[in-house]
PDB file of N, CA, C and O in Angstrom:
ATOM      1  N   UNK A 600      10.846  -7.930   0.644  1.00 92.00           N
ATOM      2  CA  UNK A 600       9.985  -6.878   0.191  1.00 92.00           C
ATOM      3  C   UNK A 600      10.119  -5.677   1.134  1.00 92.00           C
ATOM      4  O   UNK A 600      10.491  -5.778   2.303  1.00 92.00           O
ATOM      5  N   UNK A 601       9.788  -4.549   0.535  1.00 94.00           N
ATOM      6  CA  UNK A 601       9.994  -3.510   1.430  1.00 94.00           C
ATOM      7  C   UNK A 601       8.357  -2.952   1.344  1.00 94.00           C
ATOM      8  O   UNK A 601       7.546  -3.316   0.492  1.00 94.00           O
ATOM      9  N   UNK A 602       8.089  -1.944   2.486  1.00 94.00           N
ATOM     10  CA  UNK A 602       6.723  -1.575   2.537  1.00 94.00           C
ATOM     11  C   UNK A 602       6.905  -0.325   2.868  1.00 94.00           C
ATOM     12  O   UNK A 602       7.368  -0.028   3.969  1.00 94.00           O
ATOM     13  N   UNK A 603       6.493   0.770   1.764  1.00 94.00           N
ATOM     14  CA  UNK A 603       6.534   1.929   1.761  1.00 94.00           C
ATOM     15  C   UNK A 603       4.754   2.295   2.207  1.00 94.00           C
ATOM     16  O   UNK A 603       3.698   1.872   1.737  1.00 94.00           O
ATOM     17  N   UNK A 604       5.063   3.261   3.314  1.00 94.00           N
ATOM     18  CA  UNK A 604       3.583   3.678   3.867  1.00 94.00           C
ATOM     19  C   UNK A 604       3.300   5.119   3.100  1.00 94.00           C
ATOM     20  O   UNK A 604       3.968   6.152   3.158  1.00 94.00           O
ATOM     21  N   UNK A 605       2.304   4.893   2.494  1.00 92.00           N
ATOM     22  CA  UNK A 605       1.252   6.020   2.362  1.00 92.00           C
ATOM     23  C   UNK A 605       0.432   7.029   3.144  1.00 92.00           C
ATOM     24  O   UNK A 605      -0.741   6.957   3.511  1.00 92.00           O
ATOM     25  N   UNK A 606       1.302   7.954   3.305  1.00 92.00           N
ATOM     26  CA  UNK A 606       0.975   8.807   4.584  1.00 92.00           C
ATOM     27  C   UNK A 606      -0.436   9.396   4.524  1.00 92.00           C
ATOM     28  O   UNK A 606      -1.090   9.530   5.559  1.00 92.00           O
ATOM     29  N   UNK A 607      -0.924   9.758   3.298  1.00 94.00           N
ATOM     30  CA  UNK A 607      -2.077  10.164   3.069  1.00 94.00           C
ATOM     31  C   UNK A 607      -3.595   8.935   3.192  1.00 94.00           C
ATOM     32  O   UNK A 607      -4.767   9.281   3.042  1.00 94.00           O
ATOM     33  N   UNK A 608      -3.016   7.224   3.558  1.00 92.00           N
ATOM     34  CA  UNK A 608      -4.194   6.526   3.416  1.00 92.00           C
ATOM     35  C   UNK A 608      -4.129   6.695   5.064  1.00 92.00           C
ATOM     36  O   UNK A 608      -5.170   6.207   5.503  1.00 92.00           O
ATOM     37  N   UNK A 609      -3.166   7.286   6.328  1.00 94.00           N
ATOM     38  CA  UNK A 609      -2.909   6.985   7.537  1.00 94.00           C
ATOM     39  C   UNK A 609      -4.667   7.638   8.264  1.00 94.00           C
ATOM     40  O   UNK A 609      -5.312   8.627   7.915  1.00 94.00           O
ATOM     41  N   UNK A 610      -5.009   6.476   9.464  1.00 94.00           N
ATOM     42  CA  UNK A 610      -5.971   7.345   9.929  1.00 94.00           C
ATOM     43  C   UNK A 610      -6.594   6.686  11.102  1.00 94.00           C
ATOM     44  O   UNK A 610      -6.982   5.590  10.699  1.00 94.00           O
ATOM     45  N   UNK A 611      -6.879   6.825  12.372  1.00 95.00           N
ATOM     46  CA  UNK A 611      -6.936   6.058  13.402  1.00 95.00           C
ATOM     47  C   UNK A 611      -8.196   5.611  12.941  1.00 95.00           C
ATOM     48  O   UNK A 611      -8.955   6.154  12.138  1.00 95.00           O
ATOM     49  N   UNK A 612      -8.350   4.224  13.745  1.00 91.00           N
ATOM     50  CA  UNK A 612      -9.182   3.118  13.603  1.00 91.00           C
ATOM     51  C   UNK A 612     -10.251   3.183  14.495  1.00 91.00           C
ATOM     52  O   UNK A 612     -10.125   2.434  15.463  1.00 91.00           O
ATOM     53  N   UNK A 613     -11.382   3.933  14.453  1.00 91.00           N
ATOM     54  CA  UNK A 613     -12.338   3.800  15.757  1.00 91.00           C
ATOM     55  C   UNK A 613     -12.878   2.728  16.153  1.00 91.00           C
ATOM     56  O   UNK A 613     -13.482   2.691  17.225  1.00 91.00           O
ATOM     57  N   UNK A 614     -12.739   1.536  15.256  1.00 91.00           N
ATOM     58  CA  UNK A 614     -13.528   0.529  15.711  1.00 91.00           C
ATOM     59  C   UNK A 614     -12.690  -0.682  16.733  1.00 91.00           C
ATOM     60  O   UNK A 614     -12.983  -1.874  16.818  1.00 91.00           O
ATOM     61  N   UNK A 615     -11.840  -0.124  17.282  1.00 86.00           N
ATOM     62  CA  UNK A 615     -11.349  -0.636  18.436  1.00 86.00           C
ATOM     63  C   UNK A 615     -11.198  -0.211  19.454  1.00 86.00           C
ATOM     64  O   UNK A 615     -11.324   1.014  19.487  1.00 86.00           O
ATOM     65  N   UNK A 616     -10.869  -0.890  20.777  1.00 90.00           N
ATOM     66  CA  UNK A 616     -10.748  -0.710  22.368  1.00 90.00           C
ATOM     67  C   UNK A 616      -9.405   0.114  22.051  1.00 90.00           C
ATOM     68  O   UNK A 616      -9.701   1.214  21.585  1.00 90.00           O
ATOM     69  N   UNK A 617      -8.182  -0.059  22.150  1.00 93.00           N
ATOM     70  CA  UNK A 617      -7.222   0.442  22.055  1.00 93.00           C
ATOM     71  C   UNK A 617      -7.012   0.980  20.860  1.00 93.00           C
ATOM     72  O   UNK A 617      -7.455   0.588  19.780  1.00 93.00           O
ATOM     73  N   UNK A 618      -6.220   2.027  21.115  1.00 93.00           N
ATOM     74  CA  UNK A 618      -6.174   3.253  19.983  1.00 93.00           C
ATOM     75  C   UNK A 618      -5.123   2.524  18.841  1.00 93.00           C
ATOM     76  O   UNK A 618      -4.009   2.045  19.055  1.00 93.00           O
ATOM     77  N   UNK A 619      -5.768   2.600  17.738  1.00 94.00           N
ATOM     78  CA  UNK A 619      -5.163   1.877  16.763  1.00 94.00           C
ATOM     79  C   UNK A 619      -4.624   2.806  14.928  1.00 94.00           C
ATOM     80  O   UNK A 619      -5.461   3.310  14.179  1.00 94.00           O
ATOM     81  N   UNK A 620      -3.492   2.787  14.717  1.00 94.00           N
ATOM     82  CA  UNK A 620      -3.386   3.459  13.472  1.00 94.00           C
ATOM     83  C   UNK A 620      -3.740   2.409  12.530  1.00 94.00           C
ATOM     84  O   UNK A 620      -3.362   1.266  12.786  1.00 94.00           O
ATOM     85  N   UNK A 621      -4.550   2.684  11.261  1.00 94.00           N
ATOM     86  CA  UNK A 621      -4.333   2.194  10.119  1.00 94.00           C
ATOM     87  C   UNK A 621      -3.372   2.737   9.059  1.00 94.00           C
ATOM     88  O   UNK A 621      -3.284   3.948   8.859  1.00 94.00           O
ATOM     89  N   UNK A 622      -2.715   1.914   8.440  1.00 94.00           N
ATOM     90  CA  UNK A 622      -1.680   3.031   7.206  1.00 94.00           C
ATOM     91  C   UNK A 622      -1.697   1.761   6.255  1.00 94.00           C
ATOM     92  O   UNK A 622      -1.573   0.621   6.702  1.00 94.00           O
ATOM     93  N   UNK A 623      -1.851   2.031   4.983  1.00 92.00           N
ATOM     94  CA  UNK A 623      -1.782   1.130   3.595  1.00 92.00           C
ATOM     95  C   UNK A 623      -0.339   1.611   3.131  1.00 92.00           C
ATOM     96  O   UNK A 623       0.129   2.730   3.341  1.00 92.00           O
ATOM     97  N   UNK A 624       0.213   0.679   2.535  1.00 93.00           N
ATOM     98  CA  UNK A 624       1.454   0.467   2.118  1.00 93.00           C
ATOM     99  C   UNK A 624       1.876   0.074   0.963  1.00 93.00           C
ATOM    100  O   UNK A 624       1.492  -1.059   0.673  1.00 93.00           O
ATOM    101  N   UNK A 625       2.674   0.711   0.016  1.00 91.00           N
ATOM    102  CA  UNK A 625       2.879  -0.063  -1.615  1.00 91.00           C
ATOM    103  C   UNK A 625       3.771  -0.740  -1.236  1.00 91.00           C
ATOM    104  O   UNK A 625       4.449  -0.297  -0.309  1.00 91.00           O
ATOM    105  N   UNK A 626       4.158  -2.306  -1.919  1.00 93.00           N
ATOM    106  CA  UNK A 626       5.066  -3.351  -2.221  1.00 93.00           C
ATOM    107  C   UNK A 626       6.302  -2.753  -3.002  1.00 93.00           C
ATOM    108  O   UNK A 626       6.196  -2.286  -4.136  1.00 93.00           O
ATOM    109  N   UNK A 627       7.147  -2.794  -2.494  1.00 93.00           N
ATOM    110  CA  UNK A 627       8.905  -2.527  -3.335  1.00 93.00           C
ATOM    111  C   UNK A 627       9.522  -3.369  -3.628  1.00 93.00           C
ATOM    112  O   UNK A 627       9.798  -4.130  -2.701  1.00 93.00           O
ATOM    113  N   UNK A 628       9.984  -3.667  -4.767  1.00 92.00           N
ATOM    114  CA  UNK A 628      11.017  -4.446  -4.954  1.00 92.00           C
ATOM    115  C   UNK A 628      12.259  -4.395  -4.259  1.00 92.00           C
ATOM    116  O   UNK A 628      12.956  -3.679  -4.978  1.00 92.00           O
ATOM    117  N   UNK A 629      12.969  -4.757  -3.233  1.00 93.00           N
ATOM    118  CA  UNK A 629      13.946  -4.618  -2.369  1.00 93.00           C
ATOM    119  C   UNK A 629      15.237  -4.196  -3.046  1.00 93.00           C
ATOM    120  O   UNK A 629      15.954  -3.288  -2.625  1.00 93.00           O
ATOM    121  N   UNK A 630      15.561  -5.185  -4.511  1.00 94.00           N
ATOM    122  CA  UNK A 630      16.747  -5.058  -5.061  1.00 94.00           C
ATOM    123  C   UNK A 630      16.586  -3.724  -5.953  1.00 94.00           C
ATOM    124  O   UNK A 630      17.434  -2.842  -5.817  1.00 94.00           O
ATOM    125  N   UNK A 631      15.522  -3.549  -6.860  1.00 93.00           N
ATOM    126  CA  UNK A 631      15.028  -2.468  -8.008  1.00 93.00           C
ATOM    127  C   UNK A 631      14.649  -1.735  -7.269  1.00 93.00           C
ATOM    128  O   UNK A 631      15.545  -0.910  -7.446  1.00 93.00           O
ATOM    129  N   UNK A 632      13.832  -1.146  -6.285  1.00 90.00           N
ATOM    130  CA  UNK A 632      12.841  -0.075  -5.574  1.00 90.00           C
ATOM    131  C   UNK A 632      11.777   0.447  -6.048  1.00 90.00           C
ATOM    132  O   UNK A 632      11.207   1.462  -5.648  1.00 90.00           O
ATOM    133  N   UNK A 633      11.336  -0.622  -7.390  1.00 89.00           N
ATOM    134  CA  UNK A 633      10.760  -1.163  -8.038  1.00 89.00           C
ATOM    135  C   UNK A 633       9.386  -1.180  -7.653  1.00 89.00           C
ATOM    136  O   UNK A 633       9.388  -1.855  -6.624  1.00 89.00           O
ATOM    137  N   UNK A 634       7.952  -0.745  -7.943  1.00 88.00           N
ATOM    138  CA  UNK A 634       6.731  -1.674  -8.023  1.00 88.00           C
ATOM    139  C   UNK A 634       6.956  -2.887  -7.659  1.00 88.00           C
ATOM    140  O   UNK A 634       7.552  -3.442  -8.583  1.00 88.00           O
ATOM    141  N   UNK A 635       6.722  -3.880  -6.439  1.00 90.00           N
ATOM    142  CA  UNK A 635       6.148  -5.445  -6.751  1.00 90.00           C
ATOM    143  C   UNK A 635       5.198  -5.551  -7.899  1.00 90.00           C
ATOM    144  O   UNK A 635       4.187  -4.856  -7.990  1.00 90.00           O
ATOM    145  N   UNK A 636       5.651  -6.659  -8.974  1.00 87.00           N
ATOM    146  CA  UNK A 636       4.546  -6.828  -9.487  1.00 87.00           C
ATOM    147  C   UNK A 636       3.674  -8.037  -8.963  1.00 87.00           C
ATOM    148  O   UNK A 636       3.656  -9.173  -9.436  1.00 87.00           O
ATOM    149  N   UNK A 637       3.179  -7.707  -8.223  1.00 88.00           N
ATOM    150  CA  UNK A 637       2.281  -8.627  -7.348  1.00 88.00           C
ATOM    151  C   UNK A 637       1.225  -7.885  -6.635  1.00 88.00           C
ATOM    152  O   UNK A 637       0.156  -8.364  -6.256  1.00 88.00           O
ATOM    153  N   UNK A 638       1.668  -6.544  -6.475  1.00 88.00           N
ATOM    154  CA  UNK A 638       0.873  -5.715  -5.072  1.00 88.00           C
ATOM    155  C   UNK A 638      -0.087  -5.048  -6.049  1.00 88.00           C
ATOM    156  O   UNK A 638       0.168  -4.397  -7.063  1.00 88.00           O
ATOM    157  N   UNK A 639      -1.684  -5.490  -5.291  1.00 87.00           N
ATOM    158  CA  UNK A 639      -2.649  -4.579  -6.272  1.00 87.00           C
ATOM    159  C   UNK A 639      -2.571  -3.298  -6.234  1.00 87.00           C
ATOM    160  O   UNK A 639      -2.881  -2.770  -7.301  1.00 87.00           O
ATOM    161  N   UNK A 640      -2.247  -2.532  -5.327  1.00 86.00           N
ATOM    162  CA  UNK A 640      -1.986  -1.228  -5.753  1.00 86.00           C
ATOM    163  C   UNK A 640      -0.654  -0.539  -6.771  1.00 86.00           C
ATOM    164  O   UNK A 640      -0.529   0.593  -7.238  1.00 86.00           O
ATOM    165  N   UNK A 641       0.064  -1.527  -6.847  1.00 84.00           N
ATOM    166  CA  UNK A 641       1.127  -1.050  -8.313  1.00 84.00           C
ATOM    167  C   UNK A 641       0.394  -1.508  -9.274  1.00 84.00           C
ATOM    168  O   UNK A 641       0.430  -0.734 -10.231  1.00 84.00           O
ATOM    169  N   UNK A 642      -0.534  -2.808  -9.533  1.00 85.00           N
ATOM    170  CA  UNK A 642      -1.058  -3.153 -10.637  1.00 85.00           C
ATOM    171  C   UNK A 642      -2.206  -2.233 -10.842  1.00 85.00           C
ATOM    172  O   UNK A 642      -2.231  -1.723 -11.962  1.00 85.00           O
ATOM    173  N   UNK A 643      -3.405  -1.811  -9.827  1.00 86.00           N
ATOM    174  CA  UNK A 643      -3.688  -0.538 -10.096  1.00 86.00           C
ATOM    175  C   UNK A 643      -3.563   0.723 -10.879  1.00 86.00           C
ATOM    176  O   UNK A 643      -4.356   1.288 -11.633  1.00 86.00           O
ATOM    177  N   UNK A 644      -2.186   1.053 -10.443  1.00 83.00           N
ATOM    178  CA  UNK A 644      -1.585   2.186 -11.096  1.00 83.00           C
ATOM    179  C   UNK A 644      -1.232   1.797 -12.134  1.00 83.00           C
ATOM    180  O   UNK A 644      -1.776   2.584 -12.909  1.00 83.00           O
ATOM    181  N   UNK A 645      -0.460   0.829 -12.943  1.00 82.00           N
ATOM    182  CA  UNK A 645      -0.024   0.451 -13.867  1.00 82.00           C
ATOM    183  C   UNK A 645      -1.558   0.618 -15.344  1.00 82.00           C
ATOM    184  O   UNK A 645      -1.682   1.250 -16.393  1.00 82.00           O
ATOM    185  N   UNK A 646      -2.317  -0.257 -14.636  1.00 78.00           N
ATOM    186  CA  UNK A 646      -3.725   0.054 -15.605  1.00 78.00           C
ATOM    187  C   UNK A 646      -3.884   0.772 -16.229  1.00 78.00           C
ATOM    188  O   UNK A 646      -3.713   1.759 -15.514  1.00 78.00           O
ATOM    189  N   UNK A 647      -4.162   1.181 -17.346  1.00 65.00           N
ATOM    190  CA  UNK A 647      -4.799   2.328 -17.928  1.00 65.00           C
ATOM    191  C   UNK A 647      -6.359   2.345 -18.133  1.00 65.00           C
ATOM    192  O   UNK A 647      -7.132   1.456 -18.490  1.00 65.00           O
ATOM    193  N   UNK A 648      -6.598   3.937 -17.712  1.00 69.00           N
ATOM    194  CA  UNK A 648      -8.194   4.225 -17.734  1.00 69.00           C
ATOM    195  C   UNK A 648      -8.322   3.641 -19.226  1.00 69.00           C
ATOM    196  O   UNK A 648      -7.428   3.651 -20.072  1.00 69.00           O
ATOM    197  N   UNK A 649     -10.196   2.906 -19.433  1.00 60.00           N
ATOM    198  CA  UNK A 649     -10.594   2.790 -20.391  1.00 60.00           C
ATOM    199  C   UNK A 649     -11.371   3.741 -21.296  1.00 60.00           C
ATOM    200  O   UNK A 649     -11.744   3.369 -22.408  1.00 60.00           O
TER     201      UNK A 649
END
């Protein structure tokens, strides 16, 4: 799997001693570059509003 970071979820973590980044990441299909269909945030997107 590959893990593409979302630069816009990036944002330091105050609730620790040492300075810590958080960054959320979508799932890739390694071979396709593909959505995982596994990762809730591609199934997310995939959804359609009701």
């Amino acid at each position: 799997m590959v893990l593409m970071p979302d630069t816009e979820s990036a944002h330091m973590d105050p609730f620790f001693a040492q300075s810590t980044m958080a960054v959320i990441c979508d799932i890739l299909d390694p071979v396709s570059g593909e959505s995982y269909n596994r990762d809730p945030r591609g199934t997310a997107r995939r959804r359609k509003p009701m």
